[in-house]
PDB file of N, CA and C in Angstrom:
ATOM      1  N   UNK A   1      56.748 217.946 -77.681  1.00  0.00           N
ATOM      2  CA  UNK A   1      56.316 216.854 -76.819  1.00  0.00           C
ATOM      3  C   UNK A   1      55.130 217.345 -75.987  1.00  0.00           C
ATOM      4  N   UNK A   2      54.188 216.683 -76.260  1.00  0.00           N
ATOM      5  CA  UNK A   2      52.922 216.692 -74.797  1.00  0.00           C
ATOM      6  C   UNK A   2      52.758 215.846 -73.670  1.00  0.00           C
ATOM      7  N   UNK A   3      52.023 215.890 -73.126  1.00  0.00           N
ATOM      8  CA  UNK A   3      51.489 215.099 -72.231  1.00  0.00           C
ATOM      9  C   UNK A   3      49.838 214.397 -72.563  1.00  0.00           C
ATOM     10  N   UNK A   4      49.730 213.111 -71.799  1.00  0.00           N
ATOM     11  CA  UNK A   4      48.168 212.683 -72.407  1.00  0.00           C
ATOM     12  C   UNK A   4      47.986 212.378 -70.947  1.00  0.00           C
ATOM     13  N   UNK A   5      46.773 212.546 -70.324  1.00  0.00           N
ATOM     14  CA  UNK A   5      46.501 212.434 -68.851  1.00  0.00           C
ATOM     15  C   UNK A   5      45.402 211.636 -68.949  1.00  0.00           C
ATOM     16  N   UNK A   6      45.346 210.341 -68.637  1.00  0.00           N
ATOM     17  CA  UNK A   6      43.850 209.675 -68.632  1.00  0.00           C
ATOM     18  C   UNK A   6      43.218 209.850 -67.255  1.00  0.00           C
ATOM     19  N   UNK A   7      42.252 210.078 -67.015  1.00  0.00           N
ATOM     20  CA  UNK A   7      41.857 209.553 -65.325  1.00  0.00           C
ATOM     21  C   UNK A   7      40.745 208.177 -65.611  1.00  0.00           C
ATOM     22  N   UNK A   8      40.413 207.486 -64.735  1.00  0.00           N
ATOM     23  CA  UNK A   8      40.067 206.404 -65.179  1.00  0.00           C
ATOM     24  C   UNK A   8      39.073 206.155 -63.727  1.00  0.00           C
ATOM     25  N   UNK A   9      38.259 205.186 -63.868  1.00  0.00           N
ATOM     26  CA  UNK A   9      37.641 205.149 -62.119  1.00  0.00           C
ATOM     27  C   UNK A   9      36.795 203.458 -61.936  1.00  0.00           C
ATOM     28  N   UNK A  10      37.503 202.850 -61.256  1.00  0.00           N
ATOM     29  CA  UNK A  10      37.198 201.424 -61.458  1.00  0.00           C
ATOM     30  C   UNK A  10      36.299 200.690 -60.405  1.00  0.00           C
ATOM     31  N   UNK A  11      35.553 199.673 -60.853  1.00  0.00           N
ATOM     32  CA  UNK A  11      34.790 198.929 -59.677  1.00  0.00           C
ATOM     33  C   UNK A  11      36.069 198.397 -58.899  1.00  0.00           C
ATOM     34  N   UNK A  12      35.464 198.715 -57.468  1.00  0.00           N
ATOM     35  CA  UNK A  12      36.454 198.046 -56.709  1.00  0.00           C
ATOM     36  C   UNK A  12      36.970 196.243 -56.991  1.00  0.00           C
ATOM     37  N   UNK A  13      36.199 195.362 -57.220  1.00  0.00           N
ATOM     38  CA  UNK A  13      36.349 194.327 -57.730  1.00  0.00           C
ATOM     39  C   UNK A  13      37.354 194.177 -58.749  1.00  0.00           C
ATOM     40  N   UNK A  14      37.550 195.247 -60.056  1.00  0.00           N
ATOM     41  CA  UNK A  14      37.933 194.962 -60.785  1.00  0.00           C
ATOM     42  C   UNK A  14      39.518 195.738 -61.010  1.00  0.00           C
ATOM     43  N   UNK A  15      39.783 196.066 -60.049  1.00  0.00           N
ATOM     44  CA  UNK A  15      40.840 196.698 -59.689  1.00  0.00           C
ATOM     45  C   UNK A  15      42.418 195.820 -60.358  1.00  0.00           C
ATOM     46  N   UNK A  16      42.382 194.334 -59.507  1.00  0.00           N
ATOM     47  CA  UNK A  16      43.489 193.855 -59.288  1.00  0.00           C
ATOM     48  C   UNK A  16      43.327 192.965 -61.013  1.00  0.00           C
ATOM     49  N   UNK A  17      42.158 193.339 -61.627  1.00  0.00           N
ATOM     50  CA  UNK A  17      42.218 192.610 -63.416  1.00  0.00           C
ATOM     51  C   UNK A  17      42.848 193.734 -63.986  1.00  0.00           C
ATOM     52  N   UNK A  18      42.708 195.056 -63.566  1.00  0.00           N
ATOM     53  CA  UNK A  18      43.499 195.671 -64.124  1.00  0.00           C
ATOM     54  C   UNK A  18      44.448 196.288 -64.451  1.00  0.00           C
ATOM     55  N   UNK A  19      45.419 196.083 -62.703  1.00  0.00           N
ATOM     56  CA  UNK A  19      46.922 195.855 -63.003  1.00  0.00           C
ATOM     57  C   UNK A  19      47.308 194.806 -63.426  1.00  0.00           C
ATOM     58  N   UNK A  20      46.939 193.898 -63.148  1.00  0.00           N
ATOM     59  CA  UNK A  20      47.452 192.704 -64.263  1.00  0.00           C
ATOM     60  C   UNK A  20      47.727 192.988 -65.891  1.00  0.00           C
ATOM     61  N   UNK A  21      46.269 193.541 -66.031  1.00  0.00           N
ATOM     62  CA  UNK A  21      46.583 193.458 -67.540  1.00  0.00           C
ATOM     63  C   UNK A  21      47.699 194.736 -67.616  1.00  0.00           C
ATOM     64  N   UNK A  22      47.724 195.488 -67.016  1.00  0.00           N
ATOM     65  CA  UNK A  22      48.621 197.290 -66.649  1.00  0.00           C
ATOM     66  C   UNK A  22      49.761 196.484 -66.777  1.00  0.00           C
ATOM     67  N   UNK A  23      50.351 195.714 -66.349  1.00  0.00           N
ATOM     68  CA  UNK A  23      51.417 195.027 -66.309  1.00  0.00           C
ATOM     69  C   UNK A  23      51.685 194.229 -67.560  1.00  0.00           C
ATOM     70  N   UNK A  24      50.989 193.551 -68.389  1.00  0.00           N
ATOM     71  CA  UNK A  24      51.276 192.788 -68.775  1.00  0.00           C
ATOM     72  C   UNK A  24      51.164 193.746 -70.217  1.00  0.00           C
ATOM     73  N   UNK A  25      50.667 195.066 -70.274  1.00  0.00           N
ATOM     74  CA  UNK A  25      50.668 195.696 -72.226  1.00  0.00           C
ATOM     75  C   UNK A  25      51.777 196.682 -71.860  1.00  0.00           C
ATOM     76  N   UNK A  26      51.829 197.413 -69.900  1.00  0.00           N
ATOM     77  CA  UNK A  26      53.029 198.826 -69.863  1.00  0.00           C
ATOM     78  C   UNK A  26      54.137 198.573 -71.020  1.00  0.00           C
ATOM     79  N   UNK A  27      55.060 197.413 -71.201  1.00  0.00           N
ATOM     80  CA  UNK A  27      55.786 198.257 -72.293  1.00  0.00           C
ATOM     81  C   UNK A  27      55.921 198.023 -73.712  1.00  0.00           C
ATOM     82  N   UNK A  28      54.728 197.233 -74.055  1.00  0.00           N
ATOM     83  CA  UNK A  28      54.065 197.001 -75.825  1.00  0.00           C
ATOM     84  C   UNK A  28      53.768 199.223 -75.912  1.00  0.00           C
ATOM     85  N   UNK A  29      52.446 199.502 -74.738  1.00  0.00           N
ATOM     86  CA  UNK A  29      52.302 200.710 -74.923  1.00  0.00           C
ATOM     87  C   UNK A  29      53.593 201.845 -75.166  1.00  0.00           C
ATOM     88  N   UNK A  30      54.441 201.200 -74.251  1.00  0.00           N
ATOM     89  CA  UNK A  30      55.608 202.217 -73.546  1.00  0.00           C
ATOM     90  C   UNK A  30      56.495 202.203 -75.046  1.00  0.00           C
ATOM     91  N   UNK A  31      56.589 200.792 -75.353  1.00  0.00           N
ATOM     92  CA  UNK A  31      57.113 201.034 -76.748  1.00  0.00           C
ATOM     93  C   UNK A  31      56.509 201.662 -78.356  1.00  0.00           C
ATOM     94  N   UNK A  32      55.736 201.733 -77.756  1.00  0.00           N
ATOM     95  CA  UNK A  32      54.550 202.717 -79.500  1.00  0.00           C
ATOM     96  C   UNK A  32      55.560 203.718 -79.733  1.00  0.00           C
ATOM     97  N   UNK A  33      55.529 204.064 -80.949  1.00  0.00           N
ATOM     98  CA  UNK A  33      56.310 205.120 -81.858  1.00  0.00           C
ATOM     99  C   UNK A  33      55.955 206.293 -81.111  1.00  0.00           C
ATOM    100  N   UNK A  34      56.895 207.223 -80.457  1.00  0.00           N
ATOM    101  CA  UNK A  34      56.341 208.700 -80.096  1.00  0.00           C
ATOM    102  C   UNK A  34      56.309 208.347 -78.651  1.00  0.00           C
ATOM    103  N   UNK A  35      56.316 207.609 -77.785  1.00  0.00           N
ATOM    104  CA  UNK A  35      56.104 207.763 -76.560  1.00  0.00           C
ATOM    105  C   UNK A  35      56.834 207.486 -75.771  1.00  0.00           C
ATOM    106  N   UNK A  36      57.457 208.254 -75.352  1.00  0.00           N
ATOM    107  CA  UNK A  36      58.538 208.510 -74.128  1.00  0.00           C
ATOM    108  C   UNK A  36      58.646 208.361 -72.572  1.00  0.00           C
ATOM    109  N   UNK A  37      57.288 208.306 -72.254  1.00  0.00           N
ATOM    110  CA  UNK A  37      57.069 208.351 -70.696  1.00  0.00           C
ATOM    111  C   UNK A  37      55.764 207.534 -70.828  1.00  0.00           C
ATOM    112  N   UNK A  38      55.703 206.580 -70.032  1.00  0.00           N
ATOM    113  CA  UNK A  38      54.544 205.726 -69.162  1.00  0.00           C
ATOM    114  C   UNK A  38      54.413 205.590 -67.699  1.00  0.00           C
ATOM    115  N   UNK A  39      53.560 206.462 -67.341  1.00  0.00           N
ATOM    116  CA  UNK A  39      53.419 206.131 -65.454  1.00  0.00           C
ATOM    117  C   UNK A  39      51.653 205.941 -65.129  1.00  0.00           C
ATOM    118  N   UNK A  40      51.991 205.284 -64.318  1.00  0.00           N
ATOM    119  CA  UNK A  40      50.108 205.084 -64.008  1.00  0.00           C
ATOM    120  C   UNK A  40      50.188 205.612 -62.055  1.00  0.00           C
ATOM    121  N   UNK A  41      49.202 206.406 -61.910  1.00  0.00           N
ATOM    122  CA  UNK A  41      48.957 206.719 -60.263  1.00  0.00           C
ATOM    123  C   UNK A  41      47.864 205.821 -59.866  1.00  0.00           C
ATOM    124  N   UNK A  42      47.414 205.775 -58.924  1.00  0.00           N
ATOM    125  CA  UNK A  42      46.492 205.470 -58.045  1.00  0.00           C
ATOM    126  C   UNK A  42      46.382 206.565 -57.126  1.00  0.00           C
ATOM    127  N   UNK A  43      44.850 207.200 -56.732  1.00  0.00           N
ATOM    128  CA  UNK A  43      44.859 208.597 -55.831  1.00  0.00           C
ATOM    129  C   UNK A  43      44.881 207.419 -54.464  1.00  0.00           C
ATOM    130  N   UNK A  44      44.940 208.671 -54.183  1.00  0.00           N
ATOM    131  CA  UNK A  44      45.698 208.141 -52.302  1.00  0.00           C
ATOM    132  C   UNK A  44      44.456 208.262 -51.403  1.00  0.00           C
ATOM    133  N   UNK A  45      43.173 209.195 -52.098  1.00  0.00           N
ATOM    134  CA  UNK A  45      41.832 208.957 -51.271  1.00  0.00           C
ATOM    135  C   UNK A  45      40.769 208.212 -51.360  1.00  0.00           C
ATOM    136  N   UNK A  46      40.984 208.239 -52.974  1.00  0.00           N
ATOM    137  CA  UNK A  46      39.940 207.234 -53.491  1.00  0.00           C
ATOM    138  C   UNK A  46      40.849 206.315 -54.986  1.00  0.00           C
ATOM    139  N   UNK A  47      41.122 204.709 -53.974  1.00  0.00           N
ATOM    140  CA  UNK A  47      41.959 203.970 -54.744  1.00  0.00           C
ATOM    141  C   UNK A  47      41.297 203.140 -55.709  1.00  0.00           C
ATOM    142  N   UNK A  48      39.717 203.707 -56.289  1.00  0.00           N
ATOM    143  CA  UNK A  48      39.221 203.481 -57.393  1.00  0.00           C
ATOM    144  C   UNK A  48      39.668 204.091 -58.350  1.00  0.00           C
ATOM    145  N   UNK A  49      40.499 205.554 -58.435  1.00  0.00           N
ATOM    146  CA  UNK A  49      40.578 206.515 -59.573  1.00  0.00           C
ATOM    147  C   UNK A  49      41.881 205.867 -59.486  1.00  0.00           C
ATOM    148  N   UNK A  50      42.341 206.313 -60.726  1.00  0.00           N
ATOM    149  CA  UNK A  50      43.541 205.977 -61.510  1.00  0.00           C
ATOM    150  C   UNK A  50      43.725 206.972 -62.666  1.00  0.00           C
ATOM    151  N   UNK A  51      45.289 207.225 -62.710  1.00  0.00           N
ATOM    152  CA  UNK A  51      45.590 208.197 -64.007  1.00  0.00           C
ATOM    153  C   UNK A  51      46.551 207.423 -64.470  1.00  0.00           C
ATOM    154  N   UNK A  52      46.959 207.491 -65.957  1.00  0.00           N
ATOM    155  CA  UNK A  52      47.852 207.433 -66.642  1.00  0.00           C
ATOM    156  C   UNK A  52      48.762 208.944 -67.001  1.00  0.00           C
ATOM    157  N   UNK A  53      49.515 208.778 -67.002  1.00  0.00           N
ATOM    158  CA  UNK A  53      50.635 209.940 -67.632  1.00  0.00           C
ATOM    159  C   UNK A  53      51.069 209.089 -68.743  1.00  0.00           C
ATOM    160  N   UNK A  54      51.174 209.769 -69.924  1.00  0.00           N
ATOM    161  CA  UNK A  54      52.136 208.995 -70.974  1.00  0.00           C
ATOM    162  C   UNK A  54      52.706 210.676 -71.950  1.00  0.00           C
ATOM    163  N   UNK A  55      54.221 210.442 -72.283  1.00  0.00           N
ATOM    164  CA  UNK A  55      54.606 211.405 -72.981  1.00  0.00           C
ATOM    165  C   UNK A  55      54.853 211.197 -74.529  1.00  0.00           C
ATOM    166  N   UNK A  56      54.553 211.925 -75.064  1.00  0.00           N
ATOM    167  CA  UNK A  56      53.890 212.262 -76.756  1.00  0.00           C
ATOM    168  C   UNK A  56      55.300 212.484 -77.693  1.00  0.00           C
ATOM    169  N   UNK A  57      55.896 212.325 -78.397  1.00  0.00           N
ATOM    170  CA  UNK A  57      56.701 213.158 -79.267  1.00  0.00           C
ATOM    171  C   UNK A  57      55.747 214.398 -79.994  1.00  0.00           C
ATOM    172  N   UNK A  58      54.696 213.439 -80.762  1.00  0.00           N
ATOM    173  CA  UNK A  58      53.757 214.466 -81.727  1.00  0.00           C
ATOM    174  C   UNK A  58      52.157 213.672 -81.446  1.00  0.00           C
ATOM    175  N   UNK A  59      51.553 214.863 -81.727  1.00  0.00           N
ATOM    176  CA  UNK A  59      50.017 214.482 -81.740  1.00  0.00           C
ATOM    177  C   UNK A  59      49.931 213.128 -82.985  1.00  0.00           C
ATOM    178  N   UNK A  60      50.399 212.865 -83.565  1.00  0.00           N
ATOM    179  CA  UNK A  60      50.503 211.592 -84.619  1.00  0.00           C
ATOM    180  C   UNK A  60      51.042 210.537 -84.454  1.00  0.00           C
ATOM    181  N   UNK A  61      51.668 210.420 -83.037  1.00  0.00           N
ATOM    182  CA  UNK A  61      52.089 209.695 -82.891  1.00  0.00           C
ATOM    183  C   UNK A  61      51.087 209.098 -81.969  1.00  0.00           C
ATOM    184  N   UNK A  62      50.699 209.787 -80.902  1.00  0.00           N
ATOM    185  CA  UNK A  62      49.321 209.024 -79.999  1.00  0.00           C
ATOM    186  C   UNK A  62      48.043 209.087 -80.942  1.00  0.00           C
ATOM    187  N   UNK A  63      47.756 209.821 -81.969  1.00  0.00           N
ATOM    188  CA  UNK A  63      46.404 209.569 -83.291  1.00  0.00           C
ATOM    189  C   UNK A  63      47.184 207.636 -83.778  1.00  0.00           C
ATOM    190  N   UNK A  64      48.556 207.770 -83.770  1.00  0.00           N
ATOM    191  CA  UNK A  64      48.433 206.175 -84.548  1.00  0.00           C
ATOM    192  C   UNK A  64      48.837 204.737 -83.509  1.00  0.00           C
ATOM    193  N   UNK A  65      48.886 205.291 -82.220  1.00  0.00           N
ATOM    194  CA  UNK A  65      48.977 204.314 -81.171  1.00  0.00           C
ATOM    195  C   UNK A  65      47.025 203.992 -80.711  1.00  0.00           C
ATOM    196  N   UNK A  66      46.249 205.090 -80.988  1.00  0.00           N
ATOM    197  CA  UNK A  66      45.105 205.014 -80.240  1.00  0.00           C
ATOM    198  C   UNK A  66      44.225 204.219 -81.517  1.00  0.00           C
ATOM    199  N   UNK A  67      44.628 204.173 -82.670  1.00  0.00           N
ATOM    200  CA  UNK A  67      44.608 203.437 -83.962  1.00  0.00           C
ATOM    201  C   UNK A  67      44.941 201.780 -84.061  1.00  0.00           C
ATOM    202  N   UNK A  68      46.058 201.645 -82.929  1.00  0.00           N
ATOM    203  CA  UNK A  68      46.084 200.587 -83.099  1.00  0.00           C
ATOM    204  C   UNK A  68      45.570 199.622 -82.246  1.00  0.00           C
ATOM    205  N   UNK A  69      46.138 198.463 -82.844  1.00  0.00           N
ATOM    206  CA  UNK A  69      45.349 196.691 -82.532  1.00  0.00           C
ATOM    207  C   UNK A  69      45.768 196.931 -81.052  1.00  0.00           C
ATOM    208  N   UNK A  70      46.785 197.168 -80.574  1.00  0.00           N
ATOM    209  CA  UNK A  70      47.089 197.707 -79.213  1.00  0.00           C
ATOM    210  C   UNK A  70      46.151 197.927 -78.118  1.00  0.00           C
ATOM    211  N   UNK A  71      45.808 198.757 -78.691  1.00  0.00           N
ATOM    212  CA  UNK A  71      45.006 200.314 -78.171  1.00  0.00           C
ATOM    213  C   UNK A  71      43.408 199.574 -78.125  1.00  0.00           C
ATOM    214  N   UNK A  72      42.988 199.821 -79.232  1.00  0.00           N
ATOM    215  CA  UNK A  72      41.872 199.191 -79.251  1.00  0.00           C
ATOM    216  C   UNK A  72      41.426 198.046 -78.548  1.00  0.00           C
ATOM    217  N   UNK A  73      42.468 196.791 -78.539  1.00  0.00           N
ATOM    218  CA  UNK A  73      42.145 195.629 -77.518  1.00  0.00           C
ATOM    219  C   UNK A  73      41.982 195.708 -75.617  1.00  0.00           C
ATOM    220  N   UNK A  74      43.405 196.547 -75.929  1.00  0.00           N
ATOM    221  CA  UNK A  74      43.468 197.470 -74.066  1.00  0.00           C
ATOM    222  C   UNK A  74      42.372 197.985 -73.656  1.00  0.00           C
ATOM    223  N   UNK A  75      42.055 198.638 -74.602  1.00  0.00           N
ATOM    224  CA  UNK A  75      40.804 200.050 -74.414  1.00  0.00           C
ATOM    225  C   UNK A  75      39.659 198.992 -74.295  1.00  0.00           C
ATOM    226  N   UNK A  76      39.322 198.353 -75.004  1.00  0.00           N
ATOM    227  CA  UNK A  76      38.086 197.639 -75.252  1.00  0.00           C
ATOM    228  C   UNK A  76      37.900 196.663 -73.418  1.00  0.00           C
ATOM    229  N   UNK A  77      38.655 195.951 -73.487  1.00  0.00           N
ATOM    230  CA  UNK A  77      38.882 195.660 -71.910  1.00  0.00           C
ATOM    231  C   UNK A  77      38.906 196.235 -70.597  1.00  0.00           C
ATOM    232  N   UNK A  78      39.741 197.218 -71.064  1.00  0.00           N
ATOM    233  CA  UNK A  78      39.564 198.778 -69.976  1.00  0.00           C
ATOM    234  C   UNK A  78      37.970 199.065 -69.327  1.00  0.00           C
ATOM    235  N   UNK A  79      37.157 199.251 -70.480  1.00  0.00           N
ATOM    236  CA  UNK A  79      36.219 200.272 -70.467  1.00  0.00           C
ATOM    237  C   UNK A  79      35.197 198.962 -69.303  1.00  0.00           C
ATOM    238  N   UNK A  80      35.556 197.772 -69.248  1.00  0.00           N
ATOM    239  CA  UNK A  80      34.339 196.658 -68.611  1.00  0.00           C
ATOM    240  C   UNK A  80      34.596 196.844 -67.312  1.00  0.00           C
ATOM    241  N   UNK A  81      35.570 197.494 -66.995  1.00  0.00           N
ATOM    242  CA  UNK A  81      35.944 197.726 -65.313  1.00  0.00           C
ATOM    243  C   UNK A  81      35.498 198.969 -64.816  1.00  0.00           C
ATOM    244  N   UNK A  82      35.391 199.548 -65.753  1.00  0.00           N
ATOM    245  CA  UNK A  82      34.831 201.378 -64.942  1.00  0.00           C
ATOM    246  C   UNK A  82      33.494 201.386 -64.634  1.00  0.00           C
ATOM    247  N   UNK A  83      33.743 202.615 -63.484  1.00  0.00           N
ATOM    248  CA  UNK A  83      32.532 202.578 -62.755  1.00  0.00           C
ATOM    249  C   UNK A  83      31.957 204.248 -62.848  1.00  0.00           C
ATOM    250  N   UNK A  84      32.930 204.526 -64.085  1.00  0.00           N
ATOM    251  CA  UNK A  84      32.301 206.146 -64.297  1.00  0.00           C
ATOM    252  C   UNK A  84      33.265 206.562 -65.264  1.00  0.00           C
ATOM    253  N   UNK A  85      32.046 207.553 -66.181  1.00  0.00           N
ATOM    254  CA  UNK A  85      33.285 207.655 -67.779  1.00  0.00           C
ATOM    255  C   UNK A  85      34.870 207.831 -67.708  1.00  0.00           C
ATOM    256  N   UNK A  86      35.585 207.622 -68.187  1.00  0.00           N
ATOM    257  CA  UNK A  86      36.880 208.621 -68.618  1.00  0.00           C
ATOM    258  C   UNK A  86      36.924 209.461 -68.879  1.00  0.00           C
ATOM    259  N   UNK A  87      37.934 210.425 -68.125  1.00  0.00           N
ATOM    260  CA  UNK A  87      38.443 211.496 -68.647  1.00  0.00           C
ATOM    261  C   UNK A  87      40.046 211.610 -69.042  1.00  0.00           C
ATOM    262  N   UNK A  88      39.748 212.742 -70.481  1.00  0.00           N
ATOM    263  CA  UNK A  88      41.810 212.550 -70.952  1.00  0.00           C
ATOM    264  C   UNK A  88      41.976 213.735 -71.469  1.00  0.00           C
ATOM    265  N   UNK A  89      43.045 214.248 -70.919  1.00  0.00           N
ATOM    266  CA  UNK A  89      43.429 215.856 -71.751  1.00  0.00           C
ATOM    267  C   UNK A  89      44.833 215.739 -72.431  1.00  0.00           C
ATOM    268  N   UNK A  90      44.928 215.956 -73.145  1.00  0.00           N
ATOM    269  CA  UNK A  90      46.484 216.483 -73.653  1.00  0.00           C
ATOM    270  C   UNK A  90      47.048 217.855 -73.395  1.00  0.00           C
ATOM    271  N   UNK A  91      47.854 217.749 -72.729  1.00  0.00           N
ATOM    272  CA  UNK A  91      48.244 219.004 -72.170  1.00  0.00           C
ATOM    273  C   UNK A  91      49.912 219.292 -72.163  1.00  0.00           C
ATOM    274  N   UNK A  92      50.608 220.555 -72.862  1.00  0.00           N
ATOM    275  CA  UNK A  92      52.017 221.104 -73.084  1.00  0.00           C
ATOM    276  C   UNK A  92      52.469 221.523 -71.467  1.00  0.00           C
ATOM    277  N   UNK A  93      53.746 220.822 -71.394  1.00  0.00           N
ATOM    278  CA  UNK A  93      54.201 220.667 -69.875  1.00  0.00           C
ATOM    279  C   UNK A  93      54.862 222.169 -69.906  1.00  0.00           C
ATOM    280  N   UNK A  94      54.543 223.022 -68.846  1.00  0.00           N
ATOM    281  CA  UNK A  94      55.471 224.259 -68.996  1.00  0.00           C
ATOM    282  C   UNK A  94      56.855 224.214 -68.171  1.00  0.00           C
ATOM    283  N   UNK A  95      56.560 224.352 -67.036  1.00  0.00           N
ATOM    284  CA  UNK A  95      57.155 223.916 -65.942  1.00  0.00           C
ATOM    285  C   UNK A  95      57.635 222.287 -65.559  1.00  0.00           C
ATOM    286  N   UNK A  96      58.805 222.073 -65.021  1.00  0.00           N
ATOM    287  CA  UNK A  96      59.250 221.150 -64.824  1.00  0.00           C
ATOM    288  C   UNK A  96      60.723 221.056 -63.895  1.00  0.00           C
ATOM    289  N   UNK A  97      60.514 221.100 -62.329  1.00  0.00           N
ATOM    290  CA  UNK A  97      61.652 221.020 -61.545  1.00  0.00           C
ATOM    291  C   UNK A  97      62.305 219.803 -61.239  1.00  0.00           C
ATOM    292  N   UNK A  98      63.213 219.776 -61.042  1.00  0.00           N
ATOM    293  CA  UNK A  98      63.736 218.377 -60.147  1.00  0.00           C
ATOM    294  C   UNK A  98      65.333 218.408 -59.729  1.00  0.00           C
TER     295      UNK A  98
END
């Protein structure tokens, strides 16, 4: 299992189009083959940035969610609100308390 970390950074305007739509695909996404965890942040200094957390079973499983009609329609919509590229890492969780 991985992790996929988006950071994201939005016109202020276009903020409240995009929890809406955040709301209205979280669990079409949440349900894709392979993915276990969906959380979205908002930073606490600057409430333009935004991350996604989403958890992976296998790298093939987010290669055939980012493939799909899904993905592509989200994404395609996504990208008209930012106000500075994306960034996304996939990254193996080592640590984990609670």
């Amino acid at each position: 299992m991985f992790v996929r970390i988006v950071k994201m950074s939005f016109h202020q305007k276009y903020i409240a189009d995009f929890l809406t739509m955040f709301e209205e695909k979280k669990s079409l996404i949440r349900a894709s083959k392979g993915c276990e965890l969906l959380e979205l942040y908002q930073d606490k200094n600057n409430p333009d940035i935004f991350f996604t957390y989403s958890y992976w079973n296998a790298e093939e499983d987010l290669e055939n969610y980012r493939n799909s009609d899904l993905f592509k329609t989200t994404w395609k919509q996504t990208k008209t609100y930012f106000n500075d590229a994306p960034q996304a890492w996939s990254v193996d969780k080592r640590v984990s308390l609670q």
